[in-house]
PDB file of C-alpha atoms in Angstrom:
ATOM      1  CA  UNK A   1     103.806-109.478  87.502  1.00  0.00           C
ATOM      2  CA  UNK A   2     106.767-111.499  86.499  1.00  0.00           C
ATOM      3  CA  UNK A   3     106.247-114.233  83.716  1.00  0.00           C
ATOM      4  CA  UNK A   4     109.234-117.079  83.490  1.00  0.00           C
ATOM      5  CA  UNK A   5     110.099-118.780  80.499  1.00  0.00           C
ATOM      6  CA  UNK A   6     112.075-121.836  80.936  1.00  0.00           C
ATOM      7  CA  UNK A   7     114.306-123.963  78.175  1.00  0.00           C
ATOM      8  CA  UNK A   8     117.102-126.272  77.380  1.00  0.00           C
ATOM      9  CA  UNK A   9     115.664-129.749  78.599  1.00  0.00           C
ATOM     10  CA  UNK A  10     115.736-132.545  76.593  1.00  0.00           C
ATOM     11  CA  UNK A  11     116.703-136.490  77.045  1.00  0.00           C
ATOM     12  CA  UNK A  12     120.227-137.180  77.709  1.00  0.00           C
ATOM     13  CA  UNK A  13     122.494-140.225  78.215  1.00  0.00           C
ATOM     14  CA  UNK A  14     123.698-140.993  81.559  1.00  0.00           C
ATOM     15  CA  UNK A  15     126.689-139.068  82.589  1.00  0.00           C
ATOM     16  CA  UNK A  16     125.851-136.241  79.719  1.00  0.00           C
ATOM     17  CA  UNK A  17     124.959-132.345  80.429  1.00  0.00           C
ATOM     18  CA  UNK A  18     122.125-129.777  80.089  1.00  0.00           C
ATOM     19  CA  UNK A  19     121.632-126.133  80.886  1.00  0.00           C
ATOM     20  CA  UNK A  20     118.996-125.046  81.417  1.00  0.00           C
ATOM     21  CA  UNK A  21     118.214-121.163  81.213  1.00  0.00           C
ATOM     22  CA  UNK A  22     115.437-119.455  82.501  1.00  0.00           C
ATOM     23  CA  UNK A  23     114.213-116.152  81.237  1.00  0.00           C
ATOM     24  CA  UNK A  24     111.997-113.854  83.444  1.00  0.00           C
ATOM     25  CA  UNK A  25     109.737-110.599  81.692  1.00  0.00           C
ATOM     26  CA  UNK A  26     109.882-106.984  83.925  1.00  0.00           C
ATOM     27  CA  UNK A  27     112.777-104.637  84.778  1.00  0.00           C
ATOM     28  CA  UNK A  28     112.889-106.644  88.369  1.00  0.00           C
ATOM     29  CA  UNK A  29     114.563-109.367  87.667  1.00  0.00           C
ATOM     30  CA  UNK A  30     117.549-108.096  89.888  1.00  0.00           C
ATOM     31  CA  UNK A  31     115.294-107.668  93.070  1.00  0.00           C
ATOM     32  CA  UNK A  32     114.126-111.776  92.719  1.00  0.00           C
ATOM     33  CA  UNK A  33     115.891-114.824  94.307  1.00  0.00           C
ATOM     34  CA  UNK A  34     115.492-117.468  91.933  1.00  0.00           C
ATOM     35  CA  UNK A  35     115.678-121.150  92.294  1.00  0.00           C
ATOM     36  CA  UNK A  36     114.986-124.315  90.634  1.00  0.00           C
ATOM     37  CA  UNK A  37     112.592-127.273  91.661  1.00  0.00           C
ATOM     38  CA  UNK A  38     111.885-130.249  90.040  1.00  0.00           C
ATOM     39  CA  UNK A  39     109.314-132.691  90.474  1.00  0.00           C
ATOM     40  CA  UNK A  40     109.152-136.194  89.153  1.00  0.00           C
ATOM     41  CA  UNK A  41     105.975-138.496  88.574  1.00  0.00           C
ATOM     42  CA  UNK A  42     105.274-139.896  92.040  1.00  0.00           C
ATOM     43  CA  UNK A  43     107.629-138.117  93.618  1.00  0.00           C
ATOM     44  CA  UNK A  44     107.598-134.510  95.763  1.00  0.00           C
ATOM     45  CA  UNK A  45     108.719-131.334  94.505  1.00  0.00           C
ATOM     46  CA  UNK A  46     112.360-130.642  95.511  1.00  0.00           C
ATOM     47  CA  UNK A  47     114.414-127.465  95.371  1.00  0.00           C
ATOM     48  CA  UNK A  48     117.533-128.342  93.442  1.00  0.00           C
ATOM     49  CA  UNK A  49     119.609-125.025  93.210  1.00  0.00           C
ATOM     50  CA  UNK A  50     118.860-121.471  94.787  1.00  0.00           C
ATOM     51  CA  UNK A  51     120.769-118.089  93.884  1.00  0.00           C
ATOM     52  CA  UNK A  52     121.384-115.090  95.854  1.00  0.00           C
ATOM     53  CA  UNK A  53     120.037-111.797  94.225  1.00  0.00           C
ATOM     54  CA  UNK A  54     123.562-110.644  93.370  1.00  0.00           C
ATOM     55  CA  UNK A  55     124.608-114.162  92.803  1.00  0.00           C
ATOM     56  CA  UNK A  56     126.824-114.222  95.633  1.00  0.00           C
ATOM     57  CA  UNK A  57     125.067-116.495  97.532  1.00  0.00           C
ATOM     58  CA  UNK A  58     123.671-120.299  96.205  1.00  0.00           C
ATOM     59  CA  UNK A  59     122.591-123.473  97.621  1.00  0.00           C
ATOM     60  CA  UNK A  60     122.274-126.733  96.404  1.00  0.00           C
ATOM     61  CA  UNK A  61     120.575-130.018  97.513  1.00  0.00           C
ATOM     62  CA  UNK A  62     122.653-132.694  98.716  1.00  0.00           C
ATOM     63  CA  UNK A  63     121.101-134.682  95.705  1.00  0.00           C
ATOM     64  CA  UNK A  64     123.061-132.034  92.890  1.00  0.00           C
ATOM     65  CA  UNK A  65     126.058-130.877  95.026  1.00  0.00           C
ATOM     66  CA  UNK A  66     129.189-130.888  92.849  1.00  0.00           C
ATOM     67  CA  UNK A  67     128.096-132.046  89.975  1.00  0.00           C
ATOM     68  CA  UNK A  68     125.142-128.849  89.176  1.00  0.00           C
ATOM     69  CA  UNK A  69     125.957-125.267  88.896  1.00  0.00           C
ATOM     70  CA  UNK A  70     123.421-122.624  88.904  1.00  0.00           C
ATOM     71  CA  UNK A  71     124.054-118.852  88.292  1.00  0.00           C
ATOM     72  CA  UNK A  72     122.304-115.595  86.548  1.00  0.00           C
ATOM     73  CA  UNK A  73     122.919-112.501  84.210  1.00  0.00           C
ATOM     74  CA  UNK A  74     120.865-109.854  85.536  1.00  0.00           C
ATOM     75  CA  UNK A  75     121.456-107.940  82.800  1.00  0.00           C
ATOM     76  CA  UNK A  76     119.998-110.737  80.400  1.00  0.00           C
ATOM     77  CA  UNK A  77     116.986-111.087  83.059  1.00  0.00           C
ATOM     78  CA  UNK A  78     118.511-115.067  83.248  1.00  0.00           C
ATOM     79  CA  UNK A  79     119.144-117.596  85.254  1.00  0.00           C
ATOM     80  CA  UNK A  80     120.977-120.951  84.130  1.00  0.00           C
ATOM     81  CA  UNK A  81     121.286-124.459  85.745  1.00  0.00           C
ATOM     82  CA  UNK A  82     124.283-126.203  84.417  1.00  0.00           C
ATOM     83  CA  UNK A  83     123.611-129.941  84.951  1.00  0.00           C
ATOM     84  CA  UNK A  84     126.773-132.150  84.409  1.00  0.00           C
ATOM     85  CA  UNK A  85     127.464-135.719  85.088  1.00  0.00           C
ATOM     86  CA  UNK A  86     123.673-136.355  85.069  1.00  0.00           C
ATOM     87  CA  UNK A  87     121.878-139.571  86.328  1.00  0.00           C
ATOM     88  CA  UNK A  88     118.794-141.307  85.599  1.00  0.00           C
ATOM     89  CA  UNK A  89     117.620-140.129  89.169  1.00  0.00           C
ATOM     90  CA  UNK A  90     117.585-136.213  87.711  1.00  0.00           C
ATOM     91  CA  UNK A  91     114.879-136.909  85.295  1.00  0.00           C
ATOM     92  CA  UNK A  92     112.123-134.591  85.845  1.00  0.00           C
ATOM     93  CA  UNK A  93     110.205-131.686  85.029  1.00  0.00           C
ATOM     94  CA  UNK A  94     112.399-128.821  86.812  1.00  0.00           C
ATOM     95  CA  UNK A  95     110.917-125.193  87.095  1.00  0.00           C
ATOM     96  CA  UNK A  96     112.388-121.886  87.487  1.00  0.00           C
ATOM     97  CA  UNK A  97     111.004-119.718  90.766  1.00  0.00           C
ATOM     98  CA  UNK A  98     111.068-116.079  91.478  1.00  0.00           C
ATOM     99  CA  UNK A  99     110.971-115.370  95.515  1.00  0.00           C
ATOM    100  CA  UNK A 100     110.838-111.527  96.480  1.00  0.00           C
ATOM    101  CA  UNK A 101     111.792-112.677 100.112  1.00  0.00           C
ATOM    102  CA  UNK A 102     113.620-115.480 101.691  1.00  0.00           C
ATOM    103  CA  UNK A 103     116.855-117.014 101.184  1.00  0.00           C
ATOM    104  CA  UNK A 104     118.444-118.940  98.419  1.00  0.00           C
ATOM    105  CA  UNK A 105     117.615-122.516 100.155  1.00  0.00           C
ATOM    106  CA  UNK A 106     114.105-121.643 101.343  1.00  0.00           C
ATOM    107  CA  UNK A 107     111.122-123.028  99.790  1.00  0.00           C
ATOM    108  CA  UNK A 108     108.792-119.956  99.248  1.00  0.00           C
ATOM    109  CA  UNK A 109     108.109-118.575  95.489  1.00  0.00           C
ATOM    110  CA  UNK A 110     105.745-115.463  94.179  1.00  0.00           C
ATOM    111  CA  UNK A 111     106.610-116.715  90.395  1.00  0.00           C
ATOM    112  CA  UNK A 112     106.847-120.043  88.443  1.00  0.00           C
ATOM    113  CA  UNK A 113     107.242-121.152  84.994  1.00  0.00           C
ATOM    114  CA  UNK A 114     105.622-123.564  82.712  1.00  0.00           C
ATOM    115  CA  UNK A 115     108.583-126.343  83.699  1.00  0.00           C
ATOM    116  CA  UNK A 116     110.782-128.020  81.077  1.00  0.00           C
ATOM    117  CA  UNK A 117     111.549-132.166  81.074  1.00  0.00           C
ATOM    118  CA  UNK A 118     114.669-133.290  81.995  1.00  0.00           C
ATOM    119  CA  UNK A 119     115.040-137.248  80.709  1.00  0.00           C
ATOM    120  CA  UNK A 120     118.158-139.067  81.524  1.00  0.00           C
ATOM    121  CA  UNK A 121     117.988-142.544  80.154  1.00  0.00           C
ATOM    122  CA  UNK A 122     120.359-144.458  77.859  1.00  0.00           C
TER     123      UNK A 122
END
């Protein structure tokens, strides 16, 4: 059983920055692809950002590309989203995901964590 513990949303102005971090529990963290969704009222989930389990490998959505960065500390059991240059159009609840199989861009998940908001407004 993995538990994830998301944090570091919050409402920011247009063109502003977040990072999220997302902590997991267990010594397994290292064996887990982990991504980030988000899902906004109305709207369908979407996987944002995906990592490799060594963090060699990522993917992003066309939506994020070049402006969010995500990467992990397997020794902290963390993975971050850096979100720069946000938009109005990122506001959301985004959730961490831990996959045991899979690849950084697919959609599957064994894990997922409570979510934190994301507002972008001004």
């Amino acid at each position: 059983q993995v538990q994830l513990v998301e944090s570091g949303g919050g409402l920011v102005q247009p063109g502003g920055s977040l990072r999220l971090s997302c902590t997991a529990s267990g010594r397994t963290f290292s064996s887990y692809i982990m991504k980030w969704f988000r899902q906004a009222p109305g709207k369908e989930r979407e996987l944002v950002a995906g990592i490799g389990r060594s963090g060699s490998s990522t993917y992003y959505a066309d939506s994020v590309k070049g402006r969010f960065t995500i990467a992990r500390d397997n020794a902290k059991n963390t993975v971050y989203l850096q979100m720069n240059s946000l938009i109005p159009e990122d506001t959301a609840v985004h959730y961490c995901a831990a996959a045991s199989t899979g690849v950084p861009g697919g959609l599957s998940y064994d894990y997922w964590g409570q979510g934190t908001q994301v507002t972008v407004s001004s």
